[in-house]
CSV table of C-alpha atoms in Angstrom, one decimal:
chain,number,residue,atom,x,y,z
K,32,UNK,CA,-14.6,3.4,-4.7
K,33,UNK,CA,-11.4,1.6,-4.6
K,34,UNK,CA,-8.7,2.6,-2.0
K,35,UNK,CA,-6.1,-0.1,-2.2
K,36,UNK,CA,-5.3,-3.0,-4.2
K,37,UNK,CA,-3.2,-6.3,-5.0
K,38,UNK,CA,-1.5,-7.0,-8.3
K,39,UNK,CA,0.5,-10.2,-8.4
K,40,UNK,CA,1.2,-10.9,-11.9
K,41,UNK,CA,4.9,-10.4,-12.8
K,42,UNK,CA,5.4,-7.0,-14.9
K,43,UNK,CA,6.6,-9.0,-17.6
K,44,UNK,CA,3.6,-10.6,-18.4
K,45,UNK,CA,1.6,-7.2,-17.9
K,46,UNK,CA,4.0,-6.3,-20.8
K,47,UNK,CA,2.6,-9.4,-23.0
K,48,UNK,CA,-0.7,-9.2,-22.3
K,49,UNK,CA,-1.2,-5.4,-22.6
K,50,UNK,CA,1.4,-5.3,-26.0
K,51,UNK,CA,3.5,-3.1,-23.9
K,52,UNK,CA,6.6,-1.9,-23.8
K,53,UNK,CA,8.1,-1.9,-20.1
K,54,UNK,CA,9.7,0.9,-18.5
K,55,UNK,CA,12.8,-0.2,-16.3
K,56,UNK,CA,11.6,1.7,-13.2
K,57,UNK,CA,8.1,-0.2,-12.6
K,58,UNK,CA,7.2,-1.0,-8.9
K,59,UNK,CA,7.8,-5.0,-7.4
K,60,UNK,CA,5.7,-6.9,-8.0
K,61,UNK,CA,4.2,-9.2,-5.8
K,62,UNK,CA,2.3,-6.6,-4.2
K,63,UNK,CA,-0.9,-7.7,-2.1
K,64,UNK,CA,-1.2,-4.5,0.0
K,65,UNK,CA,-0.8,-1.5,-2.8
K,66,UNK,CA,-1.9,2.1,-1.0
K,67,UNK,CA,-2.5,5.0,-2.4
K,68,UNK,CA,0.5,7.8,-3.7
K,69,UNK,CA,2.6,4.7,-4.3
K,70,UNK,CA,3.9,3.7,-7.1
K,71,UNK,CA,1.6,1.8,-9.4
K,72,UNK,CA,1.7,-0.2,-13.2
K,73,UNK,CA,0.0,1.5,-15.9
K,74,UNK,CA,-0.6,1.2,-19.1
K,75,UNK,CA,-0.4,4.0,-21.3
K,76,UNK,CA,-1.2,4.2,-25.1
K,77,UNK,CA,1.5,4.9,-27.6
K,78,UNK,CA,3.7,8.3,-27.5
K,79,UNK,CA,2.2,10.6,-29.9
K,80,UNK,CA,5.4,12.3,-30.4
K,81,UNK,CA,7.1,8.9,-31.2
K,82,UNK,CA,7.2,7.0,-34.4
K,83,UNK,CA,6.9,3.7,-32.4
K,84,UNK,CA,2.7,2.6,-32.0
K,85,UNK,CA,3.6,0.2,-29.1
K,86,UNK,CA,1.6,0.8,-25.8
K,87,UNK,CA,3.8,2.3,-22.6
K,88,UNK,CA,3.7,0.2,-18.9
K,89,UNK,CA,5.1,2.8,-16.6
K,90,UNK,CA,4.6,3.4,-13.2
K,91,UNK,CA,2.5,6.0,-12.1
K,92,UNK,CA,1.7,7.7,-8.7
K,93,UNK,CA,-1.8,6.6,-7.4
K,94,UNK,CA,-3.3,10.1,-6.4
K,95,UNK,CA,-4.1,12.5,-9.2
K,96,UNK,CA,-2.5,16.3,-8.6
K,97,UNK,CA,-4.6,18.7,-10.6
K,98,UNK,CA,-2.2,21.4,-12.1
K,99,UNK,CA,-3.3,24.0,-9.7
K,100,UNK,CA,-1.9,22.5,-6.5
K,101,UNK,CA,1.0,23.7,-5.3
K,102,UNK,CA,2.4,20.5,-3.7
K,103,UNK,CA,1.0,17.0,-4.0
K,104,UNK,CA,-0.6,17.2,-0.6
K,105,UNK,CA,-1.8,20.7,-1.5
K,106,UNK,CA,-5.7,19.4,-1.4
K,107,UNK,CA,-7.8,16.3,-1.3
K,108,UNK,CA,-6.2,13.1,-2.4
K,109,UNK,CA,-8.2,12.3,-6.0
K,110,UNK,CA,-7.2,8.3,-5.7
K,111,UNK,CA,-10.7,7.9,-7.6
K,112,UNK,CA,-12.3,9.7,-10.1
K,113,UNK,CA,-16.5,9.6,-10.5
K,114,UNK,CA,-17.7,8.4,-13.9
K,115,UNK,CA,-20.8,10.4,-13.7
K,116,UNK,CA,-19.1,13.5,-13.3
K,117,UNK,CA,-15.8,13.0,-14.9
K,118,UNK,CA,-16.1,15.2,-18.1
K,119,UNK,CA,-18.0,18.1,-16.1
K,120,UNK,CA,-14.8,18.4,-13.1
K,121,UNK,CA,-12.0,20.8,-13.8
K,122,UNK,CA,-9.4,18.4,-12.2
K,123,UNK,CA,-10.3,15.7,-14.5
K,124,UNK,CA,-12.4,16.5,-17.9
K,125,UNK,CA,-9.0,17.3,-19.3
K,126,UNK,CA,-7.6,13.5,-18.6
K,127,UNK,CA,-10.8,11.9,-19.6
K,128,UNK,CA,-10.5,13.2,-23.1
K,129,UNK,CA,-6.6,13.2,-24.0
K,130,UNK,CA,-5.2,10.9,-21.3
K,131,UNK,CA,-7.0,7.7,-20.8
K,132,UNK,CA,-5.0,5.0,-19.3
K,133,UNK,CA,-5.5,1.1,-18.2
K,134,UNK,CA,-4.3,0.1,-14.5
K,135,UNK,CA,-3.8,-3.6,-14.1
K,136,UNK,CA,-4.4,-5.5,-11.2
K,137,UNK,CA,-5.2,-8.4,-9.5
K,138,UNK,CA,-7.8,-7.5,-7.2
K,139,UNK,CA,-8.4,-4.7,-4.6
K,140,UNK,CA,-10.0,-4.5,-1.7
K,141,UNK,CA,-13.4,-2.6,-0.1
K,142,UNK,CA,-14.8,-2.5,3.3
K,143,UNK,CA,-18.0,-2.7,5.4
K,144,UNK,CA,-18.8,-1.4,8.9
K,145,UNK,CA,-20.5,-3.7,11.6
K,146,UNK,CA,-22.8,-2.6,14.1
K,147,UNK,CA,-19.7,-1.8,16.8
K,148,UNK,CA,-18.3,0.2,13.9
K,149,UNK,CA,-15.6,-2.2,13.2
K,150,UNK,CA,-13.8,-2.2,10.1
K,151,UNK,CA,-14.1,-5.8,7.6
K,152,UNK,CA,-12.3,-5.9,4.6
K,153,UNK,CA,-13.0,-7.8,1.2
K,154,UNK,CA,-11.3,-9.0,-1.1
K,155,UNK,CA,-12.7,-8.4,-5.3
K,156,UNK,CA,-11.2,-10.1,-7.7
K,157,UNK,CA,-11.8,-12.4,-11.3
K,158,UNK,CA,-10.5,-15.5,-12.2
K,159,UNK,CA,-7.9,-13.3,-14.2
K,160,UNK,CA,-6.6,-10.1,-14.2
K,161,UNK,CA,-8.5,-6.8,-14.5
K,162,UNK,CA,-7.9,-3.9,-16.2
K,163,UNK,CA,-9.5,-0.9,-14.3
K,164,UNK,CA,-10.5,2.1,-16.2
K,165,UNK,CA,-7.9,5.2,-15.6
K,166,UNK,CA,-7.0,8.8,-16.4
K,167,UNK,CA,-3.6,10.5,-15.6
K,168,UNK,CA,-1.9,13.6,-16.2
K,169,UNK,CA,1.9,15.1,-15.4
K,170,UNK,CA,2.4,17.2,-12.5
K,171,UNK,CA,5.1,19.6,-12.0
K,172,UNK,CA,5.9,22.5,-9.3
K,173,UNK,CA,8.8,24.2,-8.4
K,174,UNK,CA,11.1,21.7,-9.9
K,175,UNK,CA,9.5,18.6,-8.5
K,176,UNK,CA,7.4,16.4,-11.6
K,177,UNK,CA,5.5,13.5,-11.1
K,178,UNK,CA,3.4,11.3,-13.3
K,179,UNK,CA,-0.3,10.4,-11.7
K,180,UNK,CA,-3.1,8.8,-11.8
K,181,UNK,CA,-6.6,8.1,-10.5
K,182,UNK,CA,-9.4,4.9,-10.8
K,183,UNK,CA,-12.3,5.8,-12.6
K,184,UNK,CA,-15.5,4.3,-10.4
K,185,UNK,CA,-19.0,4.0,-11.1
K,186,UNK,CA,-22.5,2.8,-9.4
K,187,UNK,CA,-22.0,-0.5,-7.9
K,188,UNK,CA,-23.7,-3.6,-9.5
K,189,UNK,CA,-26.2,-5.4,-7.9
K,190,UNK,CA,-23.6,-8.5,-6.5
K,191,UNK,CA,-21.3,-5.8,-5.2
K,192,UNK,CA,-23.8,-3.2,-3.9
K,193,UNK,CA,-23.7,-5.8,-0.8
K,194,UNK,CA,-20.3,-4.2,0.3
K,195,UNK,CA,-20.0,-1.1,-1.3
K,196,UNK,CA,-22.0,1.4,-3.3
K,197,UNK,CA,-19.3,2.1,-5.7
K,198,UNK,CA,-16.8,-0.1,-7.9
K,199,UNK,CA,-14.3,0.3,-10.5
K,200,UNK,CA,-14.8,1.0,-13.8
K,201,UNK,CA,-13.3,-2.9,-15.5
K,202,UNK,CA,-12.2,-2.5,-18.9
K,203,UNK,CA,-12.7,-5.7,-21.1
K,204,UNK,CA,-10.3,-6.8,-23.0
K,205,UNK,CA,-11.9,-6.0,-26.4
K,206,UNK,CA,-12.6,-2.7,-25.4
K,207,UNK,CA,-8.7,-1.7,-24.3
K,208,UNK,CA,-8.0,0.0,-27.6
K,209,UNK,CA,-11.5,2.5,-27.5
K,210,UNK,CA,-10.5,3.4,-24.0
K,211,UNK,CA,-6.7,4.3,-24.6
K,212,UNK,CA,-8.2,6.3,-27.9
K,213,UNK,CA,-6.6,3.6,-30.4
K,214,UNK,CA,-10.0,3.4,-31.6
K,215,UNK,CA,-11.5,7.1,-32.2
K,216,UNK,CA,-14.3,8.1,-30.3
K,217,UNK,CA,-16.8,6.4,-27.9
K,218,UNK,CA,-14.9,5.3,-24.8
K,219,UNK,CA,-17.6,7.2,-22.4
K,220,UNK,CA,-19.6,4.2,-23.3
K,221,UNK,CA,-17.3,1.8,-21.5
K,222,UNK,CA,-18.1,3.6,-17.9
K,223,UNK,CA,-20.5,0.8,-17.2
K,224,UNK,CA,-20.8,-1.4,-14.0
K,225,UNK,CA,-19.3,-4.8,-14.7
K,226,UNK,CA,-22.0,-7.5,-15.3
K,227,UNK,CA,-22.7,-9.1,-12.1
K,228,UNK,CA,-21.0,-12.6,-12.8
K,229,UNK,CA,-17.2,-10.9,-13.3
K,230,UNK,CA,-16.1,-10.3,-10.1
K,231,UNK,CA,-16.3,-12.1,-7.1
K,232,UNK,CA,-15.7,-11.4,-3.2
K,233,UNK,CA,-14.5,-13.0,0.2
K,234,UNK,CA,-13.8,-11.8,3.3
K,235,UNK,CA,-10.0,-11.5,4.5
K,236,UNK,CA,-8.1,-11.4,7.3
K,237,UNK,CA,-8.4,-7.3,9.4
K,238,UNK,CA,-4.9,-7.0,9.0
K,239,UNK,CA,-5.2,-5.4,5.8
K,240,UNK,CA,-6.3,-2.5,7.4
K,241,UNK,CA,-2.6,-1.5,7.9
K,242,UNK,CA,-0.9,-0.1,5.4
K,243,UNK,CA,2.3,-1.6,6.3
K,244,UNK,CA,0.7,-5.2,6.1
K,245,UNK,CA,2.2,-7.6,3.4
K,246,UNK,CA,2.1,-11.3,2.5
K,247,UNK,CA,-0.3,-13.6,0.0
K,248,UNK,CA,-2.0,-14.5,3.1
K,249,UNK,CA,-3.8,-11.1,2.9
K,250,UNK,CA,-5.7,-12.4,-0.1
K,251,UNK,CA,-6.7,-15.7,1.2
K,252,UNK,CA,-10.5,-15.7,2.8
K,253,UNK,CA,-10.9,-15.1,6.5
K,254,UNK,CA,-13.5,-16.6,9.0
């Protein structure tokens, strides 16, 4: 799974490197501490309904609402959506084949359980930034309308099944136009585990086990 995460790069140069073009209300960024139904970047493909082609980075919340609920805490919070199952579940098979979307990050984090049933956190991350696999949808109830999102995850490699069965779904860069639907069909193809020399791990200070913890130094590895 993946139930918080650190994105550091500046949203201008998400712009660049995604060919977007920014909205003006995206979250701060540094963020090394970003929890779920906060805002998030995303990157969205181009407005149908618009002549322009460009890509969209807009800020999403992290917790998909299916349309049914009545209020955003009306059910389960969806921060993750399962690969396997993704076209088969009502709150989602709609998404996965109209609205795709790209969530950029930094690294997140994942956590293991010790004997005393203490909490560890790690730390995932590449030597640049990743582009996790997405779907999102619009919400709206009784006058209140948000924009949303979920993480698509998938089996675990083998290098990461050390700390968690589950993982993100990393897009490659050569594959971001298949997944947003530039490309036609195909993009269930991409909901593979990453190859196990991608990403790598460290442990990192317990800290981050509060939401309201904040800092670069929640990053750096912990002994």
């Amino acid at each position: 799974m993946c139930g918080r995460i650190a994105n550091t790069l500046p949203s201008d140069a998400m712009a660049q490197l995604f060919s977007a073009t920014p909205a003006n209300n995206l979250p701060s960024v540094p963020n090394f501490n970003v929890c779920p139904t906060t805002g998030i970047h995303v990157v969205m493909g181009a407005d149908p309904n618009s002549a322009d082609s460009t890509r969209r980075l807009v800020q999403m919340r992290w917790g998909f609402i299916p349309h049914w609920y009545k209020a955003p805490n009306d059910g389960p919070l969806l921060i993750n959506a399962r690969a396997e199952t993704l076209a088969e579940k009502p709150a989602f098979r709609m998404a996965c084949r109209e609205r795709r979307c790209l969530i950029p990050v930094t690294g997140y984090y994942e956590w293991t359980k010790d004997d005393a049933g203490k909490r560890w956190p790690w730390y995932i991350h590449s030597d640049a930034p990743l582009a996790l696999a997405g779907i999102w949808q619009d919400w709206s109830q009784g006058g209140e309308n948000l924009r949303c999102c979920a993480v698509v995850t998938i089996g675990s490699n083998i290098k990461l099944s050390q700390i968690h069965h589950r993982m993100p779904v990393v897009i490659a860069q050569d594959n971001w136009d298949l997944w947003l639907g530039e490309q036609g069909h195909g993009a269930a193809r991409l909901m593979q585990p990453a190859d196990d020399d991608l990403l790598s791990f460290h442990a990192v200070d317990p800290k981050v086990n509060s939401n309201k913890a904040s800092g670069p130094e929640l990053i750096e590895p912990f002994e």
